[in-house]
Amino acid sequence: MQELKILNLEIESKVLQLIEKNKELIRKNKKLKNKNKELNQIINSLEIKIKDQTEQLVKLKLSETLKTSTKNTDVKLKINELLREIEHCICLLNE
């Protein structure tokens, strides 16, 4: 009978330890879930920021391309103007 009491006490002790361990694991799990939620919010925020900056980069590249294109057009117009002048001079020389 004494052995049963001892065995019972040991079982109770182990059950209590398991209950405490379970509570501890539940607390840790809750903390991890909260941390996960925070990190997901940070990720979402950074993804939005990346998207915005990518759009801004595309706009800047397009703007630079347009500037270059405008410069090229100006240069082409200037060359055409010079060619007309040269042709005019050649015509005058041929007369």
Short mmCIF file of N, CA and C in Angstrom, two decimals:
data_model
loop_
_atom_site.label_atom_id
_atom_site.label_comp_id
_atom_site.label_asym_id
_atom_site.label_seq_id
_atom_site.Cartn_x
_atom_site.Cartn_y
_atom_site.Cartn_z
N MET A 1 0.81 -1.19 0.00
CA MET A 1 0.00 0.00 0.00
C MET A 1 0.86 1.26 0.00
N GLN A 2 1.91 1.19 0.75
CA GLN A 2 2.84 2.32 0.82
C GLN A 2 3.45 2.58 -0.55
N GLU A 3 3.74 1.51 -1.24
CA GLU A 3 4.34 1.64 -2.57
C GLU A 3 3.39 2.33 -3.52
N LEU A 4 2.10 2.06 -3.39
CA LEU A 4 1.10 2.70 -4.25
C LEU A 4 1.03 4.19 -3.97
N LYS A 5 1.13 4.56 -2.71
CA LYS A 5 1.11 5.98 -2.36
C LYS A 5 2.32 6.69 -2.95
N ILE A 6 3.46 6.04 -2.84
CA ILE A 6 4.69 6.62 -3.39
C ILE A 6 4.58 6.75 -4.91
N LEU A 7 4.07 5.71 -5.50
CA LEU A 7 3.89 5.71 -6.95
C LEU A 7 2.90 6.80 -7.37
N ASN A 8 1.84 6.91 -6.59
CA ASN A 8 0.84 7.93 -6.85
C ASN A 8 1.45 9.34 -6.73
N LEU A 9 2.24 9.55 -5.71
CA LEU A 9 2.89 10.85 -5.51
C LEU A 9 3.86 11.16 -6.66
N GLU A 10 4.56 10.15 -7.09
CA GLU A 10 5.49 10.34 -8.20
C GLU A 10 4.74 10.71 -9.48
N ILE A 11 3.63 10.02 -9.68
CA ILE A 11 2.81 10.31 -10.87
C ILE A 11 2.26 11.73 -10.79
N GLU A 12 1.75 12.09 -9.61
CA GLU A 12 1.23 13.45 -9.42
C GLU A 12 2.32 14.49 -9.68
N SER A 13 3.49 14.22 -9.18
CA SER A 13 4.61 15.14 -9.38
C SER A 13 4.93 15.29 -10.87
N LYS A 14 4.97 14.17 -11.56
CA LYS A 14 5.27 14.21 -12.99
C LYS A 14 4.17 14.93 -13.77
N VAL A 15 2.93 14.69 -13.36
CA VAL A 15 1.80 15.36 -14.03
C VAL A 15 1.90 16.87 -13.81
N LEU A 16 2.21 17.27 -12.58
CA LEU A 16 2.37 18.70 -12.28
C LEU A 16 3.52 19.30 -13.10
N GLN A 17 4.60 18.56 -13.22
CA GLN A 17 5.72 19.04 -14.03
C GLN A 17 5.29 19.21 -15.49
N LEU A 18 4.54 18.24 -15.96
CA LEU A 18 4.06 18.31 -17.35
C LEU A 18 3.10 19.48 -17.55
N ILE A 19 2.27 19.72 -16.55
CA ILE A 19 1.34 20.86 -16.63
C ILE A 19 2.12 22.17 -16.69
N GLU A 20 3.13 22.29 -15.84
CA GLU A 20 3.97 23.50 -15.85
C GLU A 20 4.71 23.65 -17.17
N LYS A 21 5.22 22.55 -17.66
CA LYS A 21 5.93 22.57 -18.94
C LYS A 21 4.97 23.00 -20.06
N ASN A 22 3.75 22.49 -19.99
CA ASN A 22 2.74 22.85 -20.98
C ASN A 22 2.43 24.35 -20.92
N LYS A 23 2.27 24.88 -19.72
CA LYS A 23 2.00 26.31 -19.55
C LYS A 23 3.15 27.15 -20.11
N GLU A 24 4.35 26.71 -19.82
CA GLU A 24 5.54 27.42 -20.32
C GLU A 24 5.56 27.40 -21.85
N LEU A 25 5.27 26.26 -22.42
CA LEU A 25 5.26 26.14 -23.88
C LEU A 25 4.15 26.99 -24.50
N ILE A 26 3.03 27.07 -23.83
CA ILE A 26 1.93 27.91 -24.32
C ILE A 26 2.35 29.38 -24.32
N ARG A 27 3.03 29.80 -23.23
CA ARG A 27 3.52 31.19 -23.16
C ARG A 27 4.53 31.47 -24.27
N LYS A 28 5.45 30.54 -24.46
CA LYS A 28 6.46 30.72 -25.52
C LYS A 28 5.81 30.77 -26.89
N ASN A 29 4.85 29.90 -27.09
CA ASN A 29 4.14 29.87 -28.37
C ASN A 29 3.43 31.20 -28.63
N LYS A 30 2.80 31.72 -27.60
CA LYS A 30 2.11 33.00 -27.72
C LYS A 30 3.10 34.12 -28.07
N LYS A 31 4.24 34.13 -27.39
CA LYS A 31 5.28 35.13 -27.68
C LYS A 31 5.75 35.01 -29.13
N LEU A 32 5.98 33.78 -29.56
CA LEU A 32 6.44 33.55 -30.93
C LEU A 32 5.40 33.99 -31.95
N LYS A 33 4.14 33.75 -31.65
CA LYS A 33 3.08 34.19 -32.57
C LYS A 33 3.05 35.72 -32.66
N ASN A 34 3.21 36.37 -31.52
CA ASN A 34 3.24 37.84 -31.52
C ASN A 34 4.45 38.36 -32.30
N LYS A 35 5.58 37.74 -32.09
CA LYS A 35 6.79 38.14 -32.81
C LYS A 35 6.61 37.92 -34.31
N ASN A 36 6.02 36.80 -34.66
CA ASN A 36 5.75 36.49 -36.06
C ASN A 36 4.84 37.55 -36.67
N LYS A 37 3.82 37.94 -35.94
CA LYS A 37 2.89 38.97 -36.42
C LYS A 37 3.63 40.29 -36.64
N GLU A 38 4.47 40.67 -35.70
CA GLU A 38 5.26 41.91 -35.84
C GLU A 38 6.16 41.85 -37.07
N LEU A 39 6.83 40.73 -37.23
CA LEU A 39 7.74 40.58 -38.37
C LEU A 39 6.98 40.60 -39.70
N ASN A 40 5.80 40.02 -39.72
CA ASN A 40 4.98 40.06 -40.94
C ASN A 40 4.56 41.49 -41.27
N GLN A 41 4.25 42.26 -40.24
CA GLN A 41 3.90 43.67 -40.47
C GLN A 41 5.10 44.43 -41.02
N ILE A 42 6.28 44.15 -40.49
CA ILE A 42 7.49 44.80 -40.99
C ILE A 42 7.72 44.41 -42.45
N ILE A 43 7.55 43.13 -42.75
CA ILE A 43 7.74 42.66 -44.12
C ILE A 43 6.76 43.37 -45.06
N ASN A 44 5.50 43.45 -44.66
CA ASN A 44 4.51 44.13 -45.49
C ASN A 44 4.87 45.59 -45.71
N SER A 45 5.30 46.23 -44.65
CA SER A 45 5.70 47.63 -44.76
C SER A 45 6.87 47.79 -45.72
N LEU A 46 7.86 46.91 -45.61
CA LEU A 46 9.03 46.98 -46.49
C LEU A 46 8.66 46.66 -47.93
N GLU A 47 7.74 45.73 -48.13
CA GLU A 47 7.30 45.41 -49.49
C GLU A 47 6.63 46.61 -50.14
N ILE A 48 5.82 47.32 -49.37
CA ILE A 48 5.17 48.53 -49.89
C ILE A 48 6.22 49.58 -50.22
N LYS A 49 7.20 49.72 -49.34
CA LYS A 49 8.27 50.68 -49.57
C LYS A 49 9.06 50.32 -50.83
N ILE A 50 9.37 49.05 -51.00
CA ILE A 50 10.10 48.59 -52.19
C ILE A 50 9.29 48.88 -53.44
N LYS A 51 8.00 48.61 -53.38
CA LYS A 51 7.14 48.86 -54.54
C LYS A 51 7.14 50.34 -54.89
N ASP A 52 6.99 51.19 -53.89
CA ASP A 52 7.00 52.64 -54.13
C ASP A 52 8.32 53.10 -54.72
N GLN A 53 9.42 52.60 -54.17
CA GLN A 53 10.72 53.03 -54.66
C GLN A 53 11.00 52.48 -56.06
N THR A 54 10.49 51.30 -56.34
CA THR A 54 10.64 50.74 -57.69
C THR A 54 9.89 51.61 -58.70
N GLU A 55 8.68 52.01 -58.34
CA GLU A 55 7.91 52.89 -59.22
C GLU A 55 8.63 54.22 -59.42
N GLN A 56 9.18 54.74 -58.34
CA GLN A 56 9.92 56.00 -58.44
C GLN A 56 11.14 55.84 -59.34
N LEU A 57 11.83 54.72 -59.22
CA LEU A 57 13.00 54.46 -60.06
C LEU A 57 12.61 54.40 -61.54
N VAL A 58 11.51 53.73 -61.82
CA VAL A 58 11.03 53.63 -63.21
C VAL A 58 10.72 55.02 -63.75
N LYS A 59 10.07 55.84 -62.93
CA LYS A 59 9.75 57.21 -63.35
C LYS A 59 11.02 58.01 -63.61
N LEU A 60 12.00 57.86 -62.72
CA LEU A 60 13.26 58.59 -62.91
C LEU A 60 13.98 58.14 -64.18
N LYS A 61 13.99 56.83 -64.42
CA LYS A 61 14.63 56.32 -65.63
C LYS A 61 13.93 56.86 -66.87
N LEU A 62 12.61 56.87 -66.84
CA LEU A 62 11.84 57.38 -67.96
C LEU A 62 12.13 58.86 -68.17
N SER A 63 12.19 59.59 -67.08
CA SER A 63 12.50 61.01 -67.15
C SER A 63 13.87 61.24 -67.78
N GLU A 64 14.86 60.47 -67.35
CA GLU A 64 16.21 60.60 -67.91
C GLU A 64 16.22 60.24 -69.39
N THR A 65 15.47 59.22 -69.74
CA THR A 65 15.39 58.82 -71.14
C THR A 65 14.79 59.94 -71.97
N LEU A 66 13.75 60.56 -71.44
CA LEU A 66 13.12 61.67 -72.17
C LEU A 66 14.08 62.85 -72.30
N LYS A 67 14.84 63.12 -71.26
CA LYS A 67 15.82 64.21 -71.35
C LYS A 67 16.84 63.90 -72.44
N THR A 68 17.35 62.70 -72.42
CA THR A 68 18.33 62.29 -73.42
C THR A 68 17.72 62.35 -74.81
N SER A 69 16.50 61.90 -74.92
CA SER A 69 15.82 61.92 -76.21
C SER A 69 15.65 63.35 -76.70
N THR A 70 15.30 64.24 -75.80
CA THR A 70 15.15 65.66 -76.15
C THR A 70 16.49 66.23 -76.59
N LYS A 71 17.54 65.89 -75.87
CA LYS A 71 18.87 66.36 -76.25
C LYS A 71 19.24 65.84 -77.63
N ASN A 72 18.97 64.56 -77.87
CA ASN A 72 19.26 63.97 -79.17
C ASN A 72 18.48 64.67 -80.27
N THR A 73 17.24 64.95 -80.00
CA THR A 73 16.41 65.64 -80.99
C THR A 73 16.97 67.02 -81.27
N ASP A 74 17.37 67.73 -80.23
CA ASP A 74 17.97 69.06 -80.41
C ASP A 74 19.23 68.97 -81.24
N VAL A 75 20.05 67.98 -80.97
CA VAL A 75 21.30 67.81 -81.71
C VAL A 75 20.99 67.49 -83.17
N LYS A 76 20.02 66.62 -83.40
CA LYS A 76 19.65 66.28 -84.78
C LYS A 76 19.14 67.51 -85.52
N LEU A 77 18.34 68.30 -84.85
CA LEU A 77 17.83 69.53 -85.48
C LEU A 77 18.97 70.48 -85.82
N LYS A 78 19.90 70.60 -84.93
CA LYS A 78 21.05 71.49 -85.16
C LYS A 78 21.87 70.98 -86.35
N ILE A 79 22.09 69.68 -86.41
CA ILE A 79 22.84 69.09 -87.54
C ILE A 79 22.10 69.35 -88.84
N ASN A 80 20.80 69.15 -88.84
CA ASN A 80 20.01 69.40 -90.05
C ASN A 80 20.10 70.86 -90.47
N GLU A 81 20.06 71.73 -89.51
CA GLU A 81 20.19 73.16 -89.81
C GLU A 81 21.55 73.46 -90.44
N LEU A 82 22.60 72.88 -89.87
CA LEU A 82 23.94 73.09 -90.43
C LEU A 82 24.04 72.51 -91.84
N LEU A 83 23.45 71.36 -92.06
CA LEU A 83 23.46 70.76 -93.40
C LEU A 83 22.75 71.65 -94.42
N ARG A 84 21.66 72.23 -94.03
CA ARG A 84 20.94 73.14 -94.94
C ARG A 84 21.81 74.35 -95.28
N GLU A 85 22.48 74.85 -94.26
CA GLU A 85 23.38 75.99 -94.51
C GLU A 85 24.50 75.60 -95.48
N ILE A 86 25.08 74.43 -95.27
CA ILE A 86 26.16 73.96 -96.15
C ILE A 86 25.62 73.79 -97.57
N GLU A 87 24.44 73.19 -97.70
CA GLU A 87 23.84 73.02 -99.02
C GLU A 87 23.58 74.37 -99.68
N HIS A 88 23.14 75.30 -98.90
CA HIS A 88 22.90 76.64 -99.43
C HIS A 88 24.21 77.26 -99.92
N CYS A 89 25.26 77.08 -99.14
CA CYS A 89 26.57 77.62 -99.53
C CYS A 89 27.06 76.95 -100.82
N ILE A 90 26.87 75.65 -100.92
CA ILE A 90 27.28 74.92 -102.12
C ILE A 90 26.51 75.43 -103.33
N CYS A 91 25.23 75.66 -103.14
CA CYS A 91 24.41 76.19 -104.23
C CYS A 91 24.91 77.56 -104.66
N LEU A 92 25.26 78.37 -103.68
CA LEU A 92 25.77 79.71 -104.00
C LEU A 92 27.09 79.61 -104.75
N LEU A 93 27.92 78.68 -104.37
CA LEU A 93 29.21 78.51 -105.04
C LEU A 93 29.02 77.99 -106.47
N ASN A 94 28.04 77.18 -106.67
CA ASN A 94 27.79 76.63 -108.00
C ASN A 94 27.21 77.67 -108.95
N GLU A 95 26.65 78.71 -108.48
CA GLU A 95 26.08 79.73 -109.34
C GLU A 95 27.15 80.53 -109.90
#
